[in-house]
Coordinates of C-alpha atoms and ligand atoms in Angstrom, one line a residue:
M1 CA 21.6 -11.3 24.3
S2 CA 18.7 -9.6 22.6
K3 CA 16.3 -7.8 24.9
Y4 CA 13.4 -8.3 22.4
H5 CA 10.2 -9.7 23.7
P6 CA 6.6 -8.9 22.8
L7 CA 5.3 -6.1 25.0
S8 CA 2.5 -6.5 27.5
E9 CA 0.0 -3.6 27.8
A10 CA 1.6 -2.6 31.1
E11 CA 5.1 -2.4 29.5
A12 CA 3.7 -0.4 26.6
I13 CA 2.3 2.1 29.2
E14 CA 5.7 2.3 31.0
I15 CA 7.4 3.1 27.7
A16 CA 4.8 5.7 26.8
R17 CA 5.2 7.3 30.2
S18 CA 8.8 8.3 29.4
F19 CA 7.5 10.6 26.6
A20 CA 7.3 13.8 28.6
E21 CA 6.6 15.9 25.5
V22 CA 3.4 13.9 25.0
F23 CA 2.5 13.2 28.6
P24 CA 4.0 16.0 30.7
T25 CA 1.7 15.3 33.6
G26 CA 1.5 12.2 35.7
E27 CA -2.1 11.2 35.4
E28 CA -3.1 7.6 34.6
L29 CA -2.3 6.1 31.2
V30 CA -4.5 3.4 29.6
S31 CA -3.5 1.0 26.8
R32 CA -5.5 -0.8 24.2
E33 CA -4.0 -3.2 21.7
I34 CA -5.6 -2.2 18.4
G35 CA -3.5 -4.0 15.9
D36 CA -5.9 -5.4 13.3
G37 CA -3.3 -5.8 10.6
N38 CA -1.5 -8.9 9.6
L39 CA 1.9 -8.5 11.2
N40 CA 2.3 -6.3 14.3
L41 CA 1.1 -5.3 17.8
V42 CA -0.2 -1.8 18.0
F43 CA -0.8 -0.2 21.4
H44 CA -3.0 2.9 21.6
I45 CA -1.9 4.7 24.8
T46 CA -4.2 7.4 26.1
Q47 CA -4.4 9.7 29.1
P48 CA -8.1 10.1 29.8
A49 CA -7.6 13.0 32.1
T50 CA -5.8 15.2 29.4
G51 CA -7.0 13.6 26.2
R52 CA -3.3 13.1 25.1
S53 CA -2.3 10.0 23.3
L54 CA 0.4 8.2 21.3
I55 CA 0.9 4.9 19.4
V56 CA 3.5 2.2 20.3
K57 CA 3.9 -0.2 17.4
Q58 CA 5.9 -3.4 17.8
A59 CA 6.9 -5.8 15.1
L60 CA 6.3 -9.5 16.0
P61 CA 8.9 -12.1 14.9
Y62 CA 6.4 -14.0 12.7
V63 CA 3.5 -13.3 10.4
K64 CA 0.6 -12.7 12.8
I65 CA -2.1 -14.0 10.6
I66 CA -0.2 -17.2 9.9
G67 CA 1.6 -17.9 13.2
D68 CA 5.2 -18.7 14.2
S69 CA 5.6 -21.2 11.2
W70 CA 6.3 -18.1 9.1
P71 CA 9.2 -16.2 10.9
L72 CA 9.8 -12.6 10.0
S73 CA 12.8 -10.4 10.6
L74 CA 12.4 -7.7 13.3
D75 CA 14.7 -5.5 11.2
R76 CA 11.5 -4.3 9.5
A77 CA 10.9 -2.0 12.5
R78 CA 14.2 -0.2 11.8
I79 CA 13.3 0.0 8.1
E80 CA 9.8 1.3 9.0
G81 CA 11.3 4.0 11.3
E82 CA 13.9 5.1 8.8
A83 CA 11.4 5.1 5.9
L84 CA 8.9 7.2 8.0
I85 CA 11.6 9.7 8.8
K86 CA 12.8 9.9 5.1
Q87 CA 9.2 10.2 3.9
G88 CA 8.5 12.9 6.5
E89 CA 11.5 14.9 5.2
L90 CA 10.4 14.6 1.6
A91 CA 6.7 14.9 2.1
P92 CA 6.2 17.0 5.3
G93 CA 2.8 16.6 7.0
L94 CA 1.9 13.5 5.0
V95 CA 3.2 10.8 7.5
P96 CA 2.9 10.6 11.3
V97 CA 5.5 12.2 13.5
V98 CA 7.9 9.5 14.8
Y99 CA 8.8 10.2 18.4
R100 CA 11.3 7.4 18.7
S101 CA 12.2 4.1 17.0
D102 CA 14.0 1.3 18.9
A103 CA 15.5 -1.3 16.7
D104 CA 16.3 -3.7 19.6
M105 CA 12.7 -3.9 20.8
A106 CA 11.4 -3.5 17.2
L107 CA 9.4 -0.4 18.3
T108 CA 8.1 2.6 16.5
I109 CA 6.6 5.2 18.8
M110 CA 4.6 7.8 16.9
E111 CA 1.8 10.3 16.7
D112 CA -1.7 9.0 17.3
L113 CA -3.9 9.7 14.3
S114 CA -7.2 8.6 15.9
D115 CA -8.8 11.8 14.8
H116 CA -8.4 10.3 11.2
V117 CA -10.1 7.2 9.8
I118 CA -8.4 4.3 8.0
M119 CA -9.2 5.1 4.4
R120 CA -10.5 1.6 3.7
K121 CA -13.1 2.0 6.4
G122 CA -13.9 5.5 5.4
L123 CA -14.5 4.5 1.8
I124 CA -16.7 1.5 2.9
E125 CA -18.7 4.0 4.9
G126 CA -19.1 6.3 1.9
G127 CA -16.6 8.9 2.9
V128 CA -15.4 11.6 0.4
Y129 CA -11.9 12.8 0.5
P130 CA -11.5 15.8 -1.8
D131 CA -7.9 16.5 -1.1
F132 CA -6.7 12.9 -1.1
A133 CA -5.6 12.7 -4.8
E134 CA -3.6 15.9 -4.4
H135 CA -2.0 14.8 -1.1
L136 CA -1.1 11.3 -2.3
A137 CA 0.2 12.7 -5.6
E138 CA 2.5 15.0 -3.6
F139 CA 3.6 12.1 -1.4
L140 CA 4.3 9.7 -4.3
S141 CA 5.9 12.2 -6.6
R142 CA 8.3 13.5 -3.9
T143 CA 9.2 10.2 -2.2
L144 CA 9.7 8.4 -5.5
F145 CA 11.5 11.1 -7.4
F146 CA 13.9 12.2 -4.7
T147 CA 15.0 8.6 -3.9
S148 CA 15.6 7.6 -7.5
D149 CA 18.5 8.0 -9.9
L150 CA 16.6 10.9 -11.4
G151 CA 16.6 13.0 -8.3
M152 CA 19.4 12.1 -6.0
N153 CA 23.1 11.5 -6.0
Q154 CA 23.4 8.1 -7.8
Q155 CA 26.2 6.9 -5.5
D156 CA 24.3 7.9 -2.3
K157 CA 21.3 6.0 -3.8
K158 CA 23.3 2.8 -3.8
V159 CA 24.2 3.3 -0.2
Q160 CA 20.5 4.0 0.7
L161 CA 19.5 0.9 -1.3
G162 CA 21.7 -1.1 1.1
R163 CA 19.9 0.3 4.2
F164 CA 16.5 -0.8 2.7
I165 CA 17.3 -4.4 1.8
N166 CA 14.1 -6.0 3.2
P167 CA 14.2 -9.6 2.2
D168 CA 11.5 -11.1 4.5
L169 CA 8.9 -8.5 3.7
C170 CA 9.8 -8.6 -0.1
K171 CA 9.3 -12.3 0.1
I172 CA 5.8 -11.8 1.5
T173 CA 5.0 -9.8 -1.6
E174 CA 6.8 -12.1 -4.0
D175 CA 4.8 -15.0 -2.6
F176 CA 1.4 -13.7 -1.7
V177 CA 1.1 -11.1 -4.5
L178 CA 3.2 -12.3 -7.3
N179 CA 3.2 -16.1 -7.0
F180 CA 0.6 -17.9 -4.9
P181 CA -2.5 -16.4 -6.7
Y182 CA -1.2 -18.0 -10.0
Y183 CA -1.4 -21.6 -9.0
D184 CA -3.3 -23.8 -6.5
A185 CA -1.2 -22.7 -3.5
E186 CA -2.1 -24.0 -0.1
S187 CA -2.5 -20.6 1.4
N188 CA -5.0 -19.4 -1.1
N189 CA -8.4 -18.8 0.5
I190 CA -10.8 -19.7 -2.4
E191 CA -14.5 -19.8 -1.6
P192 CA -15.8 -23.0 -3.2
Y193 CA -18.2 -21.1 -5.5
L194 CA -15.2 -19.1 -6.9
R195 CA -12.9 -22.1 -7.6
D196 CA -13.8 -22.0 -11.3
A197 CA -12.6 -18.4 -11.6
A198 CA -9.3 -19.2 -9.8
E199 CA -8.7 -22.2 -12.1
A200 CA -9.4 -20.0 -15.1
V201 CA -6.5 -17.7 -13.9
W202 CA -4.2 -20.7 -13.5
R203 CA -4.9 -21.7 -17.2
D204 CA -4.7 -18.2 -18.6
E205 CA -1.4 -18.1 -20.4
E206 CA -1.6 -14.5 -21.5
L207 CA -2.2 -13.5 -17.9
L208 CA 0.5 -15.8 -16.5
L209 CA 3.1 -14.3 -18.9
E210 CA 2.3 -10.7 -17.9
A211 CA 2.2 -11.6 -14.2
A212 CA 5.6 -13.2 -14.5
K213 CA 7.0 -10.0 -16.1
L214 CA 5.6 -8.0 -13.2
R215 CA 7.2 -10.4 -10.8
E216 CA 10.5 -9.9 -12.5
K217 CA 10.2 -6.2 -12.2
F218 CA 9.4 -6.4 -8.5
L219 CA 12.5 -8.6 -8.0
T220 CA 15.0 -6.6 -10.0
H221 CA 13.9 -3.0 -10.7
A222 CA 15.5 -1.0 -7.9
Q223 CA 14.0 2.3 -9.2
A224 CA 13.2 4.2 -6.0
L225 CA 12.5 3.8 -2.2
L226 CA 8.9 2.5 -2.1
H227 CA 6.4 2.5 0.7
G228 CA 5.9 -1.1 -0.4
D229 CA 2.3 -1.8 0.9
L230 CA 0.3 1.3 -0.1
H231 CA -3.2 0.0 0.2
T232 CA -6.1 1.9 1.7
G233 CA -5.5 0.3 5.1
S234 CA -2.1 2.0 5.1
I235 CA -3.6 5.5 4.8
F236 CA -5.3 7.6 7.5
V237 CA -7.6 10.3 6.1
T238 CA -10.0 13.1 7.0
P239 CA -11.6 15.2 4.3
A240 CA -8.7 17.7 4.7
S241 CA -5.8 15.5 5.7
T242 CA -3.9 12.4 4.5
K243 CA -1.3 10.5 6.5
V244 CA 0.5 7.5 5.0
I245 CA 1.5 4.9 7.7
D246 CA 3.1 1.5 8.0
P247 CA 6.0 1.5 5.5
E248 CA 7.5 -1.7 6.9
F249 CA 7.6 -3.2 3.4
A250 CA 9.8 -0.3 2.2
Y251 CA 12.6 -1.3 -0.2
Y252 CA 14.1 -0.1 -3.5
G253 CA 11.7 -1.3 -6.2
P254 CA 9.6 -0.3 -9.2
M255 CA 7.7 3.0 -8.7
G256 CA 4.6 1.6 -10.3
F257 CA 4.2 -0.8 -7.5
D258 CA 3.3 1.9 -5.0
I259 CA 1.0 3.8 -7.4
G260 CA -0.6 0.6 -8.6
A261 CA -1.3 -0.5 -5.0
I262 CA -3.5 2.5 -4.3
V263 CA -5.2 2.3 -7.7
A264 CA -5.9 -1.4 -7.0
N265 CA -7.5 -0.7 -3.6
L266 CA -9.7 2.1 -5.0
L267 CA -10.9 -0.5 -7.7
L268 CA -11.6 -3.1 -5.1
N269 CA -13.9 -0.7 -3.3
Y270 CA -15.4 0.1 -6.7
A271 CA -16.0 -3.7 -7.2
G272 CA -17.9 -3.8 -3.9
Q273 CA -20.3 -1.0 -4.6
E274 CA -23.2 -3.1 -5.6
H275 CA -23.4 -3.9 -1.9
W276 CA -22.2 -0.6 -0.3
S277 CA -24.4 1.6 -2.6
P278 CA -27.6 -0.5 -3.1
N279 CA -29.3 2.5 -4.8
E280 CA -28.4 2.6 -8.4
A281 CA -27.9 6.3 -8.7
D282 CA -25.8 6.4 -5.6
R283 CA -23.7 3.5 -6.9
R284 CA -23.1 5.4 -10.2
D285 CA -22.0 8.5 -8.3
R286 CA -19.8 6.5 -6.0
R287 CA -18.1 4.6 -8.8
A288 CA -17.6 7.9 -10.7
Y289 CA -16.0 9.4 -7.6
L290 CA -13.6 6.4 -7.2
L291 CA -12.6 6.5 -10.9
S292 CA -12.2 10.3 -10.9
T293 CA -9.9 9.9 -7.8
I294 CA -7.8 7.4 -9.7
T295 CA -7.6 9.8 -12.7
E296 CA -6.8 12.8 -10.6
L297 CA -4.2 10.9 -8.6
W298 CA -2.3 9.9 -11.8
T299 CA -2.7 13.2 -13.5
R300 CA -1.5 15.2 -10.5
F301 CA 1.3 12.7 -9.8
E302 CA 2.5 12.9 -13.4
R303 CA 2.4 16.7 -13.4
K304 CA 4.3 17.0 -10.2
F305 CA 6.8 14.3 -11.1
R306 CA 7.7 15.9 -14.4
A307 CA 8.0 19.3 -12.7
L308 CA 10.4 17.9 -10.1
W309 CA 12.4 16.3 -12.9
D310 CA 12.6 19.5 -14.9
A311 CA 13.7 21.5 -11.8
H312 CA 15.9 18.9 -10.0
G313 CA 16.9 16.2 -12.5
V314 CA 20.5 15.1 -11.7
D315 CA 21.4 13.2 -14.9
K316 CA 22.1 15.1 -18.1
R317 CA 21.9 11.9 -20.2
F318 CA 18.2 11.8 -19.4
D319 CA 17.6 15.3 -20.8
L320 CA 17.3 13.8 -24.3
P321 CA 14.1 14.8 -26.2
G322 CA 11.5 12.1 -25.7
Y323 CA 13.2 10.4 -22.8
Q324 CA 11.0 11.8 -20.1
D325 CA 7.8 11.0 -22.1
D326 CA 9.0 7.4 -22.6
Y327 CA 9.8 7.1 -18.9
M328 CA 6.4 8.3 -17.8
K329 CA 4.7 6.0 -20.3
R330 CA 6.5 3.0 -18.9
L331 CA 5.7 4.2 -15.3
L332 CA 2.0 4.4 -16.2
Q333 CA 2.2 0.9 -17.7
D334 CA 3.9 -0.5 -14.6
T335 CA 1.2 1.2 -12.4
I336 CA -1.5 -0.5 -14.4
G337 CA 0.1 -3.9 -14.3
F338 CA 0.8 -3.8 -10.6
A339 CA -2.6 -2.4 -9.9
G340 CA -4.0 -5.6 -11.5
A341 CA -1.7 -7.9 -9.6
K342 CA -2.5 -6.1 -6.3
A343 CA -6.2 -6.4 -6.9
L344 CA -6.1 -10.0 -8.0
R345 CA -4.4 -11.4 -4.9
R346 CA -7.1 -9.8 -2.7
V347 CA -9.9 -11.8 -4.3
Y348 CA -8.9 -15.3 -3.3
G349 CA -5.5 -15.0 -1.6
L350 CA -4.8 -15.3 2.1
A351 CA -5.2 -11.7 2.9
Q352 CA -8.4 -10.3 1.5
V353 CA -10.0 -6.8 1.9
A354 CA -13.1 -5.8 3.9
D355 CA -14.4 -3.9 0.8
I356 CA -15.4 -7.3 -0.6
A357 CA -14.8 -10.0 2.0
T358 CA -17.3 -8.5 4.5
I359 CA -20.2 -8.4 2.0
P360 CA -22.6 -10.7 3.9
D361 CA -24.8 -11.8 1.0
R362 CA -22.9 -14.6 -0.7
E363 CA -24.2 -13.9 -4.2
A364 CA -23.5 -10.2 -4.0
R365 CA -20.0 -11.0 -2.6
E366 CA -19.4 -13.4 -5.5
R367 CA -20.5 -10.7 -8.1
A368 CA -18.0 -8.3 -6.4
Q369 CA -15.2 -10.9 -6.5
R370 CA -15.8 -11.7 -10.1
L371 CA -15.9 -8.1 -11.1
A372 CA -12.7 -7.4 -9.2
L373 CA -11.1 -10.4 -11.0
A374 CA -12.2 -9.2 -14.4
I375 CA -10.8 -5.8 -13.8
A376 CA -7.6 -7.2 -12.4
R377 CA -7.1 -9.5 -15.3
N378 CA -7.7 -6.8 -17.9
L379 CA -5.3 -4.4 -16.2
I380 CA -2.6 -7.1 -16.1
V381 CA -2.9 -8.3 -19.7
S382 CA -3.2 -4.8 -21.2
N383 CA -0.5 -3.1 -19.0
R384 CA 2.2 -2.9 -21.7
S385 CA -0.1 -1.5 -24.3
A386 CA -1.7 1.2 -22.1
S387 CA -1.1 4.8 -23.0
S388 CA -3.4 6.8 -20.7
I389 CA -5.0 6.5 -17.2
E390 CA -8.3 6.6 -19.1
D391 CA -7.5 3.0 -20.0
V392 CA -8.0 2.1 -16.3
V393 CA -11.4 3.9 -16.3
R394 CA -12.4 2.1 -19.5
I395 CA -11.5 -1.3 -18.1
A396 CA -13.4 -0.7 -14.9
E397 CA -16.5 0.6 -16.6
T398 CA -16.5 -2.1 -19.2
A399 CA -16.2 -4.9 -16.6
A400 CA -19.0 -3.3 -14.5
G401 CA -21.1 -3.0 -17.6
S402 CA -21.6 0.7 -17.2
Ligands
LIG501 C1 0.7 -12.7 4.7 S1 0.0 -11.6 3.6 C2 -0.1 -10.2 4.6 C3 -0.3 -9.0 3.8 O1 -0.6 -8.0 4.7 C4 0.2 -6.8 4.4 O2 -0.5 -5.6 4.6 C5 0.7 -7.0 3.0 O3 -0.2 -6.5 2.1 C6 0.8 -8.5 3.0 O4 0.8 -8.9 1.6
LIG502 MG1 0.6 -2.8 7.1

């Protein structure tokens, strides 16, 4: 019989106490459940006498923000633990240290990163992260290249793909990102004043066609091991450090989905700037910072990915002149398309983002939502004709009227 049950705070403390490498002395431990995401319990265990701490994360067998009517496999905790270990090998220092993962109890016990801030919160508060683009380009280029048919043994890749079959979590994305926003689905969370904009999406045949093509790619294109949910709530930052967390959606999918996710979330913050930067000059600077972060991220990613390919490519058939250029162009186009899809679902879908949803003034929030929608639409409809990351900058600036 399964020993799984959701932990109490007292049980989380007992588990943490067994980690002598973190808590070598016997002073009191304190637990606080800090899970503010949509799916899991997260216990922050501290030892006030020594200042030592760790995180005990436990998957729940259902979608927390919906309830037990939407069951969810606990196997995602195994997938998260294995993905974190793989990402830690490929991109050292850019993910938290995993102390232990326990598939039976759906636990991942890991390094506490409370000296960092969740990037979404940091961006809302006006934080600047000068090393972020470099760090994330390093993370993405190495994790995507070395888990793909370009950079690893192609038979081993098929075996790995089997370990990361993640149907329940993929279904969340297939539904909440790539299906529900495109019709009047029950779970959409449409503010009445925004209904006309949602209805315009549902009638927009050009948009629906491109969104369907992106959905097909997500369903079928097993290109590399993705993080699978790489929004700014899945990244801890300081000005000098970046740590990617929460890869429970990891699966073999299209690389552009990961890169597009982070681009989308920087653009959602961009869309909220009328509120977060009320002074016009500050807003211009802030938006320029966000767009230059997107440009830097792609430019650095592309440079690193091509260098890895030149040095470690495993498939001679792909050495043909022009092949790499064509591959990178398609990857940029996927990035742009998925960025649009990831942004659109956050405007009136079930799970929204604080960058926009917490804007208290209704009219300012509506302007941010309409701006995010305009950007998202244009990214989606233009993805297959895009040729440069500058296309994203132009779309954002044009929509914002700057
Ligand atoms: C039910 S939607 C929950 C969302 O939260 C996660 O972070 C993913 O983005 C997912 O789509
Ligand atoms: Mg998450």
